[in-house]
mmCIF file of C-alpha atoms in Angstrom:
data_model
loop_
_atom_site.group_PDB
_atom_site.id
_atom_site.type_symbol
_atom_site.label_atom_id
_atom_site.label_comp_id
_atom_site.label_asym_id
_atom_site.label_seq_id
_atom_site.Cartn_x
_atom_site.Cartn_y
_atom_site.Cartn_z
ATOM 1 C CA MET A 1 0.641 -38.251 13.730
ATOM 2 C CA ILE A 2 2.288 -35.383 15.595
ATOM 3 C CA GLU A 3 2.205 -35.433 19.401
ATOM 4 C CA ASN A 4 4.995 -33.009 20.353
ATOM 5 C CA ILE A 5 5.592 -29.500 19.019
ATOM 6 C CA PHE A 6 8.790 -27.590 19.765
ATOM 7 C CA PHE A 7 8.247 -23.851 19.346
ATOM 8 C CA ASP A 8 11.013 -21.316 18.975
ATOM 9 C CA LEU A 9 10.145 -18.132 20.892
ATOM 10 C CA ASP A 10 11.670 -15.085 19.215
ATOM 11 C CA ASP A 11 10.124 -14.116 15.888
ATOM 12 C CA THR A 12 7.978 -17.235 15.981
ATOM 13 C CA ILE A 13 5.716 -16.509 18.969
ATOM 14 C CA LEU A 14 6.983 -13.145 20.181
ATOM 15 C CA ASP A 15 7.998 -10.343 17.818
ATOM 16 C CA PHE A 16 11.634 -9.969 18.763
ATOM 17 C CA LYS A 17 12.501 -7.504 16.017
ATOM 18 C CA LEU A 18 10.030 -4.984 17.406
ATOM 19 C CA ALA A 19 11.159 -5.629 20.987
ATOM 20 C CA GLU A 20 14.791 -5.271 19.912
ATOM 21 C CA ARG A 21 14.154 -1.965 18.148
ATOM 22 C CA THR A 22 12.299 -0.545 21.160
ATOM 23 C CA ALA A 23 14.862 -1.657 23.745
ATOM 24 C CA LEU A 24 17.818 -0.580 21.614
ATOM 25 C CA SER A 25 16.383 2.875 21.012
ATOM 26 C CA LYS A 26 15.753 3.432 24.714
ATOM 27 C CA ALA A 27 19.207 2.178 25.712
ATOM 28 C CA LEU A 28 21.089 4.280 23.169
ATOM 29 C CA ASN A 29 19.043 7.370 23.966
ATOM 30 C CA GLU A 30 19.961 6.972 27.612
ATOM 31 C CA LEU A 31 23.616 6.792 26.599
ATOM 32 C CA GLY A 32 23.297 9.994 24.588
ATOM 33 C CA VAL A 33 23.438 8.358 21.167
ATOM 34 C CA GLU A 34 21.043 9.749 18.570
ATOM 35 C CA VAL A 35 19.193 6.759 17.143
ATOM 36 C CA THR A 36 18.775 6.505 13.377
ATOM 37 C CA GLU A 37 17.394 3.805 11.117
ATOM 38 C CA TYR A 38 20.945 3.096 9.950
ATOM 39 C CA ILE A 39 22.130 2.471 13.514
ATOM 40 C CA ILE A 40 19.234 0.112 14.216
ATOM 41 C CA GLU A 41 19.902 -1.837 11.020
ATOM 42 C CA ARG A 42 23.634 -2.081 11.661
ATOM 43 C CA TYR A 43 23.101 -3.218 15.240
ATOM 44 C CA SER A 44 20.726 -5.926 14.026
ATOM 45 C CA GLU A 45 23.289 -7.104 11.467
ATOM 46 C CA TYR A 46 26.062 -7.233 14.060
ATOM 47 C CA ASN A 47 23.750 -8.997 16.493
ATOM 48 C CA ILE A 48 22.796 -11.698 13.985
ATOM 49 C CA SER A 49 26.413 -12.259 12.960
ATOM 50 C CA GLN A 50 27.541 -12.660 16.569
ATOM 51 C CA TRP A 51 24.727 -15.090 17.426
ATOM 52 C CA LYS A 52 25.684 -17.178 14.384
ATOM 53 C CA ARG A 53 29.248 -17.299 15.689
ATOM 54 C CA LEU A 54 27.864 -18.543 18.994
ATOM 55 C CA GLU A 55 25.867 -21.244 17.199
ATOM 56 C CA LEU A 56 29.126 -22.366 15.565
ATOM 57 C CA GLY A 57 30.854 -22.465 18.952
ATOM 58 C CA GLU A 58 33.332 -19.719 18.016
ATOM 59 C CA ILE A 59 32.543 -17.328 20.872
ATOM 60 C CA SER A 60 30.758 -17.298 24.223
ATOM 61 C CA ARG A 61 27.351 -15.844 25.084
ATOM 62 C CA GLU A 62 28.996 -13.001 27.016
ATOM 63 C CA GLN A 63 31.143 -12.160 24.022
ATOM 64 C CA VAL A 64 28.035 -12.004 21.822
ATOM 65 C CA LYS A 65 26.378 -9.498 24.127
ATOM 66 C CA VAL A 66 29.371 -7.149 24.236
ATOM 67 C CA ASN A 67 30.813 -7.653 20.743
ATOM 68 C CA ARG A 68 27.675 -6.464 18.942
ATOM 69 C CA TYR A 69 27.885 -3.088 20.687
ATOM 70 C CA LYS A 70 31.646 -2.802 20.459
ATOM 71 C CA LEU A 71 31.528 -3.385 16.711
ATOM 72 C CA LEU A 72 28.707 -0.870 16.320
ATOM 73 C CA PHE A 73 30.368 1.824 18.411
ATOM 74 C CA ASP A 74 33.724 1.288 16.700
ATOM 75 C CA GLU A 75 32.056 1.751 13.309
ATOM 76 C CA LEU A 76 30.264 4.899 14.465
ATOM 77 C CA GLY A 77 33.422 6.252 16.076
ATOM 78 C CA ILE A 78 31.746 6.987 19.392
ATOM 79 C CA ASP A 79 33.157 6.479 22.864
ATOM 80 C CA VAL A 80 30.396 4.610 24.685
ATOM 81 C CA SER A 81 30.702 1.599 26.999
ATOM 82 C CA ALA A 82 29.618 -1.622 25.294
ATOM 83 C CA GLN A 83 29.116 -3.200 28.723
ATOM 84 C CA LYS A 84 26.817 -0.384 29.845
ATOM 85 C CA ALA A 85 24.866 -0.579 26.588
ATOM 86 C CA THR A 86 24.402 -4.318 27.108
ATOM 87 C CA GLU A 87 23.077 -3.778 30.629
ATOM 88 C CA LEU A 88 20.618 -1.056 29.632
ATOM 89 C CA TYR A 89 19.431 -2.945 26.560
ATOM 90 C CA GLU A 90 18.684 -6.127 28.488
ATOM 91 C CA ASN A 91 16.849 -4.190 31.168
ATOM 92 C CA TYR A 92 14.586 -2.594 28.577
ATOM 93 C CA LEU A 93 14.180 -5.876 26.701
ATOM 94 C CA CYS A 94 12.756 -7.416 29.860
ATOM 95 C CA ILE A 95 9.873 -4.951 29.827
ATOM 96 C CA GLY A 96 6.704 -6.016 28.038
ATOM 97 C CA HIS A 97 6.201 -8.145 24.948
ATOM 98 C CA TYR A 98 4.851 -8.082 21.394
ATOM 99 C CA PHE A 99 3.077 -11.067 19.837
ATOM 100 C CA ILE A 100 3.450 -12.482 16.356
ATOM 101 C CA ASP A 101 0.020 -12.320 14.694
ATOM 102 C CA GLY A 102 -2.327 -14.967 16.067
ATOM 103 C CA ALA A 103 0.157 -16.480 18.510
ATOM 104 C CA PRO A 104 -1.915 -16.434 21.743
ATOM 105 C CA GLY A 105 -4.966 -18.029 20.139
ATOM 106 C CA ILE A 106 -2.924 -20.647 18.291
ATOM 107 C CA LEU A 107 -1.092 -21.701 21.460
ATOM 108 C CA GLN A 108 -4.322 -21.870 23.430
ATOM 109 C CA GLU A 109 -5.855 -24.082 20.761
ATOM 110 C CA LEU A 110 -2.872 -26.330 20.075
ATOM 111 C CA CYS A 111 -2.083 -27.066 23.722
ATOM 112 C CA LYS A 112 -5.398 -28.945 23.942
ATOM 113 C CA LYS A 113 -4.335 -31.401 21.222
ATOM 114 C CA TYR A 114 -0.533 -31.532 21.414
ATOM 115 C CA ASN A 115 2.317 -31.413 23.907
ATOM 116 C CA LEU A 116 3.920 -28.006 23.441
ATOM 117 C CA TYR A 117 7.529 -27.242 24.346
ATOM 118 C CA LEU A 118 9.453 -23.992 24.090
ATOM 119 C CA VAL A 119 13.064 -23.990 22.863
ATOM 120 C CA SER A 120 14.990 -20.716 22.963
ATOM 121 C CA ASN A 121 18.565 -19.496 22.640
ATOM 122 C CA GLY A 122 17.714 -16.310 24.511
ATOM 123 C CA GLU A 123 18.940 -15.005 27.852
ATOM 124 C CA LYS A 124 17.123 -16.669 30.761
ATOM 125 C CA ARG A 125 16.468 -13.452 32.693
ATOM 126 C CA VAL A 126 15.103 -11.740 29.610
ATOM 127 C CA GLN A 127 13.030 -14.678 28.395
ATOM 128 C CA ASP A 128 11.559 -15.371 31.842
ATOM 129 C CA SER A 129 10.436 -11.760 32.089
ATOM 130 C CA ARG A 130 8.932 -11.680 28.592
ATOM 131 C CA LEU A 131 7.144 -15.000 29.100
ATOM 132 C CA ALA A 132 5.661 -13.733 32.362
ATOM 133 C CA SER A 133 4.504 -10.550 30.658
ATOM 134 C CA ALA A 134 2.963 -12.500 27.772
ATOM 135 C CA ASP A 135 1.383 -15.043 30.165
ATOM 136 C CA ILE A 136 1.982 -17.994 27.826
ATOM 137 C CA SER A 137 4.091 -20.346 29.967
ATOM 138 C CA LYS A 138 0.879 -22.140 30.928
ATOM 139 C CA TYR A 139 0.577 -23.514 27.398
ATOM 140 C CA PHE A 140 3.897 -25.382 27.509
ATOM 141 C CA LYS A 141 4.741 -28.676 29.160
ATOM 142 C CA GLY A 142 8.402 -27.735 29.126
ATOM 143 C CA ILE A 143 10.465 -24.585 28.602
ATOM 144 C CA PHE A 144 14.080 -25.046 27.532
ATOM 145 C CA ILE A 145 16.408 -22.049 27.435
ATOM 146 C CA SER A 146 19.963 -22.551 26.200
ATOM 147 C CA GLU A 147 21.576 -20.675 29.085
ATOM 148 C CA VAL A 148 20.098 -23.277 31.454
ATOM 149 C CA VAL A 149 20.489 -26.268 29.138
ATOM 150 C CA GLY A 150 24.191 -25.578 28.610
ATOM 151 C CA PHE A 151 24.050 -25.832 24.823
ATOM 152 C CA GLU A 152 22.795 -23.538 22.060
ATOM 153 C CA LYS A 153 20.599 -24.561 19.170
ATOM 154 C CA PRO A 154 21.566 -26.102 16.731
ATOM 155 C CA ASN A 155 23.925 -28.136 18.933
ATOM 156 C CA TYR A 156 22.619 -31.684 19.255
ATOM 157 C CA GLY A 157 23.298 -31.511 23.006
ATOM 158 C CA PHE A 158 20.518 -28.942 23.344
ATOM 159 C CA PHE A 159 17.947 -31.270 21.816
ATOM 160 C CA GLU A 160 19.270 -34.318 23.632
ATOM 161 C CA TYR A 161 18.691 -32.452 26.901
ATOM 162 C CA CYS A 162 15.121 -31.634 25.876
ATOM 163 C CA PHE A 163 14.346 -35.175 24.775
ATOM 164 C CA SER A 164 15.684 -36.688 27.987
ATOM 165 C CA ALA A 165 13.360 -34.461 30.027
ATOM 166 C CA ILE A 166 10.231 -35.724 28.247
ATOM 167 C CA ASN A 167 8.763 -39.024 29.402
ATOM 168 C CA GLY A 168 8.121 -41.481 26.580
ATOM 169 C CA PHE A 169 9.456 -39.080 23.976
ATOM 170 C CA ASP A 170 9.088 -40.188 20.339
ATOM 171 C CA ARG A 171 10.974 -38.040 17.843
ATOM 172 C CA ASP A 172 9.027 -39.580 14.951
ATOM 173 C CA LYS A 173 5.916 -37.929 16.367
ATOM 174 C CA SER A 174 7.576 -34.562 16.922
ATOM 175 C CA VAL A 175 8.087 -31.351 14.973
ATOM 176 C CA ILE A 176 9.973 -28.094 15.478
ATOM 177 C CA ILE A 177 8.855 -24.715 14.128
ATOM 178 C CA GLY A 178 11.096 -21.671 14.085
ATOM 179 C CA ASP A 179 12.215 -18.708 12.022
ATOM 180 C CA SER A 180 15.933 -19.499 11.976
ATOM 181 C CA LEU A 181 17.280 -21.911 9.375
ATOM 182 C CA THR A 182 20.697 -22.100 11.027
ATOM 183 C CA SER A 183 19.373 -22.584 14.553
ATOM 184 C CA ASP A 184 15.888 -24.115 14.612
ATOM 185 C CA ILE A 185 15.745 -25.953 11.305
ATOM 186 C CA LYS A 186 19.335 -27.193 11.185
ATOM 187 C CA GLY A 187 19.212 -28.209 14.841
ATOM 188 C CA GLY A 188 15.849 -29.908 14.529
ATOM 189 C CA ARG A 189 16.813 -31.846 11.419
ATOM 190 C CA ASN A 190 20.101 -32.983 12.973
ATOM 191 C CA ALA A 191 18.126 -34.198 15.986
ATOM 192 C CA GLY A 192 15.747 -36.211 13.818
ATOM 193 C CA LEU A 193 12.713 -33.931 14.081
ATOM 194 C CA LYS A 194 10.372 -32.871 11.337
ATOM 195 C CA SER A 195 11.032 -29.186 10.705
ATOM 196 C CA VAL A 196 8.839 -26.246 9.747
ATOM 197 C CA TRP A 197 10.418 -22.965 8.710
ATOM 198 C CA PHE A 198 8.320 -20.023 9.889
ATOM 199 C CA ASN A 199 8.888 -17.504 7.120
ATOM 200 C CA PRO A 200 6.183 -14.795 7.156
ATOM 201 C CA LYS A 201 8.153 -12.471 4.855
ATOM 202 C CA LYS A 202 8.724 -15.319 2.392
ATOM 203 C CA THR A 203 12.460 -14.714 2.422
ATOM 204 C CA LYS A 204 14.428 -16.707 -0.146
ATOM 205 C CA ASN A 205 16.401 -19.591 1.349
ATOM 206 C CA THR A 206 19.992 -19.072 0.238
ATOM 207 C CA THR A 207 21.467 -21.742 2.520
ATOM 208 C CA ASP A 208 21.952 -25.467 2.046
ATOM 209 C CA ILE A 209 19.548 -26.116 4.951
ATOM 210 C CA THR A 210 16.265 -27.558 3.721
ATOM 211 C CA PRO A 211 13.221 -27.570 6.018
ATOM 212 C CA ASP A 212 10.598 -30.267 5.609
ATOM 213 C CA TYR A 213 7.902 -27.619 5.401
ATOM 214 C CA GLU A 214 7.562 -23.846 5.170
ATOM 215 C CA VAL A 215 4.708 -21.655 6.419
ATOM 216 C CA ALA A 216 4.020 -17.931 6.304
ATOM 217 C CA SER A 217 1.692 -17.786 9.313
ATOM 218 C CA LEU A 218 0.894 -19.663 12.495
ATOM 219 C CA GLU A 219 -2.598 -20.295 11.164
ATOM 220 C CA GLU A 220 -1.025 -22.043 8.172
ATOM 221 C CA PHE A 221 1.072 -24.123 10.575
ATOM 222 C CA LYS A 222 -2.051 -25.190 12.462
ATOM 223 C CA THR A 223 -3.579 -26.430 9.208
ATOM 224 C CA LEU A 224 -0.343 -28.176 8.206
ATOM 225 C CA LEU A 225 -0.318 -30.189 11.432
ATOM 226 C CA LEU A 226 -3.501 -31.973 10.379
ATOM 227 C CA SER A 227 -1.710 -33.510 7.400
ATOM 228 C CA MET A 228 1.514 -34.497 9.143
#
């Protein structure tokens, strides 16, 4: 029987892709860059690649934040400060929130039956602001953000930190749900947790990382919990 649920935040509870698109557009417009669909897609690709390098321990968090813009601007051949773009983007990202379908109701319901914990690789300042805007911190018994923890998912040190902060923690009665195979699922499995891949677009898994379960909605996850 499951007692503890570890929720990823971005693209599991909050719609990060929409928040990213909005913040990026505003930041680039302020810098005088005409935003196109191509630019948004390329930024997203650079961003994902740099975060994966961070997960592998190849670069630092600060390098992630600057590299994604430097690579984008170099490709576009424009002379714009990557540092300034990072600052503007994060400021806009802190404003407001967008929910994944059904998230508020699911959290409100599940917190009555399970111990909920939030595990995020995001920036503390940004995540704190978005959580306050969404008013969902009240549903969690613990919020763990990698910048504070000192390790990034999927590093085992991240999960070890979380486990040590939970009294009477039993990993056999715990599950992690997240959208990232390389971060949430790989990290959770390495830490001995049951894992649920949140995959609303039903993307094909082309990695060697195998989740215990896969769901396309949070409502489906709620139903799955009853059989675990």
